[in-house]
Short mmCIF file of C-alpha atoms in Angstrom, two decimals:
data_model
loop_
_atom_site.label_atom_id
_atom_site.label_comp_id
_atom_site.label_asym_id
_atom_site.label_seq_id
_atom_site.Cartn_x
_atom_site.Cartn_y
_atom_site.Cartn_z
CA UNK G 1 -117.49 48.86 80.62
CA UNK G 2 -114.88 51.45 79.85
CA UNK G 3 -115.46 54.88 81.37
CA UNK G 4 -117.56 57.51 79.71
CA UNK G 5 -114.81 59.58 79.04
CA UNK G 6 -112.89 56.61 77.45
CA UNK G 7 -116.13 55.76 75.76
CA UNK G 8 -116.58 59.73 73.85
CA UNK G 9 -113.06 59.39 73.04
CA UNK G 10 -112.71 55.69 70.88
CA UNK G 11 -116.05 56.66 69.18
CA UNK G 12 -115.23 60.64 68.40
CA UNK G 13 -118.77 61.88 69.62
CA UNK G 14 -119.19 63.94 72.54
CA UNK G 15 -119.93 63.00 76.35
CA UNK G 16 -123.55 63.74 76.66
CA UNK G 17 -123.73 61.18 73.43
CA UNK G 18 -121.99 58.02 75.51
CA UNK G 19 -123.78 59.31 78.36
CA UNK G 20 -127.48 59.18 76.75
CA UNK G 21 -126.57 55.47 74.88
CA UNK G 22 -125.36 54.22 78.26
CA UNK G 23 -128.89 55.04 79.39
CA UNK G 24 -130.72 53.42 77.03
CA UNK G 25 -128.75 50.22 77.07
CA UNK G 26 -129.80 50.72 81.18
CA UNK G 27 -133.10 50.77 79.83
CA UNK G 28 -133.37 47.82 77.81
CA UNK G 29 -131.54 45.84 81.13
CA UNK G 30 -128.40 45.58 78.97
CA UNK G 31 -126.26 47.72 81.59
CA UNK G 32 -126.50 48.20 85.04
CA UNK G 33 -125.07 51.02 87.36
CA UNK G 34 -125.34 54.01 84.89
CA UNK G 35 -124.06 56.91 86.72
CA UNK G 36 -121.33 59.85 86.22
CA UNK G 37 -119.51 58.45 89.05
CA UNK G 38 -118.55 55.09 87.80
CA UNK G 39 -118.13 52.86 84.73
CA UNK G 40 -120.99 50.66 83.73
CA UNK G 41 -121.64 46.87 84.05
CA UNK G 42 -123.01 44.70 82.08
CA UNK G 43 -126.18 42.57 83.29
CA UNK G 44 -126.11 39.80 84.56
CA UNK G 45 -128.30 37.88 81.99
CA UNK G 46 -127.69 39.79 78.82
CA UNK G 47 -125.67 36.06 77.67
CA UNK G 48 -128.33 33.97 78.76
CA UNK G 49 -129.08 31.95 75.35
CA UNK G 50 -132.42 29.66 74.74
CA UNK G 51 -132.22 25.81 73.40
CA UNK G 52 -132.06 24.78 70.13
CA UNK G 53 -130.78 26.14 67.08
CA UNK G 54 -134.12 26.64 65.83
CA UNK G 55 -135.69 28.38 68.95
CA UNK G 56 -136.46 32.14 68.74
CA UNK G 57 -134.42 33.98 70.91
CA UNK G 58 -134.14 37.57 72.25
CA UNK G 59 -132.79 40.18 69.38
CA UNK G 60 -129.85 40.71 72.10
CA UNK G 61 -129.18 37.46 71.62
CA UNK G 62 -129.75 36.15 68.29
CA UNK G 63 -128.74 38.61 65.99
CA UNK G 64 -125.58 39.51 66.93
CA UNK G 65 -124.32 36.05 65.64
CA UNK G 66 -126.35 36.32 62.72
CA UNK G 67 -124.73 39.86 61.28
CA UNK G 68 -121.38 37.90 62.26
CA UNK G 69 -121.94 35.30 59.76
CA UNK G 70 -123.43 37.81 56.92
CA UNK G 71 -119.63 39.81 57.27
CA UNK G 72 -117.73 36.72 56.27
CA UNK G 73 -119.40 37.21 52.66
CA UNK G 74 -117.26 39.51 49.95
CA UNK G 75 -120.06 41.87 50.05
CA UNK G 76 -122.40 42.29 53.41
CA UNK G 77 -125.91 43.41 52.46
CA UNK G 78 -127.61 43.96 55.50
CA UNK G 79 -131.01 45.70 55.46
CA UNK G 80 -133.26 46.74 58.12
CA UNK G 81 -136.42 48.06 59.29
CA UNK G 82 -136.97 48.80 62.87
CA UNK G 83 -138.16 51.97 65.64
CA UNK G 84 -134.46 53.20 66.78
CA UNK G 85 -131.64 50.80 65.54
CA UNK G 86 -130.58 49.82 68.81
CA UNK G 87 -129.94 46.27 68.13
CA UNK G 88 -128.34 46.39 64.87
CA UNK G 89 -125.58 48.87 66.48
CA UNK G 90 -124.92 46.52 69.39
CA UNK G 91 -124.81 43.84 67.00
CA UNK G 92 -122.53 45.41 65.05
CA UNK G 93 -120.20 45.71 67.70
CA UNK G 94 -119.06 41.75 67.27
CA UNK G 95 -118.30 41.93 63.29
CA UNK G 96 -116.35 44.91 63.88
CA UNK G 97 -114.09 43.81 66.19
CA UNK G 98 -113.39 40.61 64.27
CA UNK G 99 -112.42 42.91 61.47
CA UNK G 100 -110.09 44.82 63.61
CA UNK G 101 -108.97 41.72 64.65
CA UNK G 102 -107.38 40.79 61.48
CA UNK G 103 -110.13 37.94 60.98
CA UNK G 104 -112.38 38.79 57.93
CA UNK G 105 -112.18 41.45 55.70
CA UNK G 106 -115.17 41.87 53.19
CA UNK G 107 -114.69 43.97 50.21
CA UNK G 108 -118.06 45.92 50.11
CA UNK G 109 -120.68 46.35 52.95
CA UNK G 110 -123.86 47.72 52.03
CA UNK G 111 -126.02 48.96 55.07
CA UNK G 112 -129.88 50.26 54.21
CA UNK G 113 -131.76 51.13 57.57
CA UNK G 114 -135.46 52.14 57.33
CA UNK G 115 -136.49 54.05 60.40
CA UNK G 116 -139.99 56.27 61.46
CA UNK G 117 -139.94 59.57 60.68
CA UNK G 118 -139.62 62.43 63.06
CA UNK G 119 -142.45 64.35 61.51
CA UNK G 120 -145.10 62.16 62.21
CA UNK G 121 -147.27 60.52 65.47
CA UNK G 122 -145.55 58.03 66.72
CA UNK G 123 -147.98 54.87 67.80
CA UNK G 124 -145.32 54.18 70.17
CA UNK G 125 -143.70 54.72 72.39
CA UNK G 126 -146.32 57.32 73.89
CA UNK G 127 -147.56 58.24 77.35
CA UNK G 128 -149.93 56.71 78.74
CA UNK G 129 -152.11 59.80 79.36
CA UNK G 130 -151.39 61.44 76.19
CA UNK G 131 -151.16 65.63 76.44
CA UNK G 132 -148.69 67.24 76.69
CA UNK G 133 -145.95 64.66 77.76
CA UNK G 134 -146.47 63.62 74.39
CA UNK G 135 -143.53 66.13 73.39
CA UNK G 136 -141.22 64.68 75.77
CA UNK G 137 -141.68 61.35 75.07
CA UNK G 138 -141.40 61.66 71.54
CA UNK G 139 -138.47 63.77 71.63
CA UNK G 140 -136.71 61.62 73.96
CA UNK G 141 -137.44 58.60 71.15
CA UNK G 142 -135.94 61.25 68.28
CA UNK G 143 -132.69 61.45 70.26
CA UNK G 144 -132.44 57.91 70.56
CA UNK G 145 -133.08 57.09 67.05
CA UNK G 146 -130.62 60.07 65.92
CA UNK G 147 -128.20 59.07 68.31
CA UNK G 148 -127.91 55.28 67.41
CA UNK G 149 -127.86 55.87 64.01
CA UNK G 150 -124.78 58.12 63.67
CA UNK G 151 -122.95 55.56 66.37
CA UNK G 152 -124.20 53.07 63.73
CA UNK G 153 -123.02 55.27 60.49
CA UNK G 154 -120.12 56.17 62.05
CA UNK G 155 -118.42 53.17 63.35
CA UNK G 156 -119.50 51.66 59.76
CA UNK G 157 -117.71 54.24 57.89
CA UNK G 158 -114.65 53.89 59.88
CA UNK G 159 -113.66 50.56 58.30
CA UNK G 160 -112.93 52.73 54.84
CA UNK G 161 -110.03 54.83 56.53
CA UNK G 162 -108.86 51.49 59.07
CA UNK G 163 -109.23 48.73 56.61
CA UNK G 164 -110.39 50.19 52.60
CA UNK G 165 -113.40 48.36 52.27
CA UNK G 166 -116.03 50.14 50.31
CA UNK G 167 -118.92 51.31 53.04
CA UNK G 168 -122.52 52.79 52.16
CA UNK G 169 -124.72 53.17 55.04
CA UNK G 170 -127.96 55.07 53.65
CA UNK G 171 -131.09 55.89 55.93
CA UNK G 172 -134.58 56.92 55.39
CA UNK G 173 -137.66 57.66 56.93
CA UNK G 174 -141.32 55.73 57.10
CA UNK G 175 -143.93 57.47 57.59
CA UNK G 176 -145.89 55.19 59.59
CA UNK G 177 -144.58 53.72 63.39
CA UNK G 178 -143.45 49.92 62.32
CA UNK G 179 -145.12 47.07 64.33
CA UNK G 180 -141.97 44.58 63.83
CA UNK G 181 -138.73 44.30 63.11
CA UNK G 182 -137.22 43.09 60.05
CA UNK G 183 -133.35 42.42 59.09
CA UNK G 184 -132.05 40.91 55.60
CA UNK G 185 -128.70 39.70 55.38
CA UNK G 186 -127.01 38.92 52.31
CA UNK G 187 -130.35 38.48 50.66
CA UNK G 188 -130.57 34.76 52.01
CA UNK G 189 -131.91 35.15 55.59
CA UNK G 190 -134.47 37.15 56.65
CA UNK G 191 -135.18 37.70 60.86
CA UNK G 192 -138.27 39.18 62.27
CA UNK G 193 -139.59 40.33 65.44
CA UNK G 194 -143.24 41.27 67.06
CA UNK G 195 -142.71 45.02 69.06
CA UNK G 196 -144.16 44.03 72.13
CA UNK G 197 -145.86 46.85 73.86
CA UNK G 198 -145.86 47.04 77.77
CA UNK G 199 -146.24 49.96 80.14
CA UNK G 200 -143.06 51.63 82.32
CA UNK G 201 -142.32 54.41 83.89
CA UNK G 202 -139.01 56.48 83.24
CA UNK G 203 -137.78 60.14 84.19
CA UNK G 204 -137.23 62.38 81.44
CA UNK G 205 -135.86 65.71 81.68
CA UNK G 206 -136.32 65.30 85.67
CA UNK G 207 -139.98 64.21 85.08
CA UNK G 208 -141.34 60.59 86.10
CA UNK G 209 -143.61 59.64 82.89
CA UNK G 210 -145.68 56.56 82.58
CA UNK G 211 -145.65 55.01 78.71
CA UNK G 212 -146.21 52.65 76.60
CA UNK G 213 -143.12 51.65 74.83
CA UNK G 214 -140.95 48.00 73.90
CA UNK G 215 -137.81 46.43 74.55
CA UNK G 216 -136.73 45.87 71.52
CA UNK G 217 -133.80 44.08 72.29
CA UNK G 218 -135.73 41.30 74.00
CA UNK G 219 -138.46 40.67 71.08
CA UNK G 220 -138.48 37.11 70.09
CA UNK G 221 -136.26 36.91 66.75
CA UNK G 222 -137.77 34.62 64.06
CA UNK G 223 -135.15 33.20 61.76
CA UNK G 224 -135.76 32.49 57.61
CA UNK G 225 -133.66 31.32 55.36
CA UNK G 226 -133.70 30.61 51.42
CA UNK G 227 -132.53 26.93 51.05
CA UNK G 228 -135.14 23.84 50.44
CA UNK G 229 -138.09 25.01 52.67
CA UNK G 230 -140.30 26.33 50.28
CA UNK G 231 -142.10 28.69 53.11
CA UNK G 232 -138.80 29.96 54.89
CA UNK G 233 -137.35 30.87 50.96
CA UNK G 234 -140.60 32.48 50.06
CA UNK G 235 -140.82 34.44 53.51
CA UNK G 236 -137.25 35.48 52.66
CA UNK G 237 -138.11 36.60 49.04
CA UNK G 238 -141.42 38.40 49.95
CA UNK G 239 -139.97 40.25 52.58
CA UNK G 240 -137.46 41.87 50.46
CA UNK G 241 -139.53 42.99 47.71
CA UNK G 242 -141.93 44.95 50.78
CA UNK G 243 -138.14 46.52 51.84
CA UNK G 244 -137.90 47.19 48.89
CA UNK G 245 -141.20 48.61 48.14
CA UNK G 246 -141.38 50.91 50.89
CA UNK G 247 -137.48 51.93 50.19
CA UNK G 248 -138.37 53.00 46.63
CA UNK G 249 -141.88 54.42 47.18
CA UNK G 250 -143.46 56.25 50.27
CA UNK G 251 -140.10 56.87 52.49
CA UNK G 252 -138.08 59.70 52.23
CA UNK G 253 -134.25 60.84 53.00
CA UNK G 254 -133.95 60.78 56.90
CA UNK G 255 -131.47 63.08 58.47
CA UNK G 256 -129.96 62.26 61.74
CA UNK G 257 -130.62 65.46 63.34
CA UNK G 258 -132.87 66.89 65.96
#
């Protein structure tokens, strides 16, 4: 990985920002060797792909591909519902570089990103004794979500100044902690994932906590898409209209702020 400095520079955001993602991608065994003293690497296994076109695969893994293909279209609807928007930014990452490259160029992109508020309990991630870690825990999960989304915003609305195409990226806030993860691309595919809940430890703020929290990078991804299945193209319809639904009724404008 390029250094941290090198990092806060090509995005425009400031050290402790780099510094905080690089942690979190060390936390979902994306990166290993997170320190101030020397560049990142990457895991080992982060390529590692399953069998079989068919096969679920990690989120890592299968939807970076996935958000690839949806960019080739004139306009790239991509919505999404999920605890801190980790995976969409990383898989983001390979779309945007094709662009840069020269090798597609769609004329509108359309980004929608449903997230948990910060105002309300999270169900996870949480500590495993509850009290008064609670506040660390859950602030250390608001700085995560606030920080991924304004990489994700950011590098999004970039492509209007570099290239002209015509960006939205709009978020808002659930008011409930969301059990899976859902992305819609181009309204023809739908992917979806089970949060898988297991119990870690992790120092925050200098204190060793014990949680309950997921890697949502590695939940299985389940693919859908509209075509002659009858049950993938009515999965894919159904779970737009409850985007939708939630979208237009119970969430609320989400600021990426702490």
């Amino acid at each position: 990985m390029p250094t941290q400095a090198r990092l806060a520079d090509e995005f425009g955001v400031e050290r402790g920002a780099v510094r905080q993602a690089l942690r979190i991608l060390q936390s979902e065994h994306l990166l290993s060797n997170v320190s101030k003293g020397s560049p990142a690497t990457v895991a080992p296994d982060v390529g590692k792909v399953l069998p079989g076109p068919e096969t679920p695969q990690p989120t890592m893994v299968a939807l970076a591909p996935r958000i690839a293909d949806a960019f080739t279209a004139p306009h790239v609807e991509i919505d999404a519902l999920c605890l801190k928007a980790v995976s969409l930014t990383l898989a983001m990452s390979e779309p945007l570089r094709l662009i840069h490259e020269g090798r597609m160029k769609p004329a509108k992109v359309d980004v929608r990103v449903l997230l948990p508020s910060r105002d309300i309990d999270l169900a996870f991630p949480v500590p495993v004794d509850g009290g008064s870690d609670d506040d660390l825990v859950h602030e250390r999960w608001l700085a995560q979500r606030n920080s991924q989304g304004q990489v994700l915003r950011h590098n999004l609305l970039a492509l209007r100044a570099s290239h002209g195409i015509d960006v939205h990226v709009t978020f808002r806030a659930l008011p409930f902690t969301p059990p899976v993860k859902l992305y819609l691309l181009n309204g023809e595919e739908a992917l979806f994932a089970y949060y898988t809940l297991t119990r870690r430890g992790e120092e925050i703020d200098h204190e060793y906590l014990e949680m309950y929290d997921t890697e949502g990078t590695q939940s299985m991804l389940f693919p859908f898409e509209q075509g002659p299945a009858l049950r993938d193209t009515t999965f894919v319809e159904q779970s737009h209209l409850w985007f939708n639904a939630l979208w237009e009724t119970i969430s609320l404008e989400l600021e990426l702020t702490n």
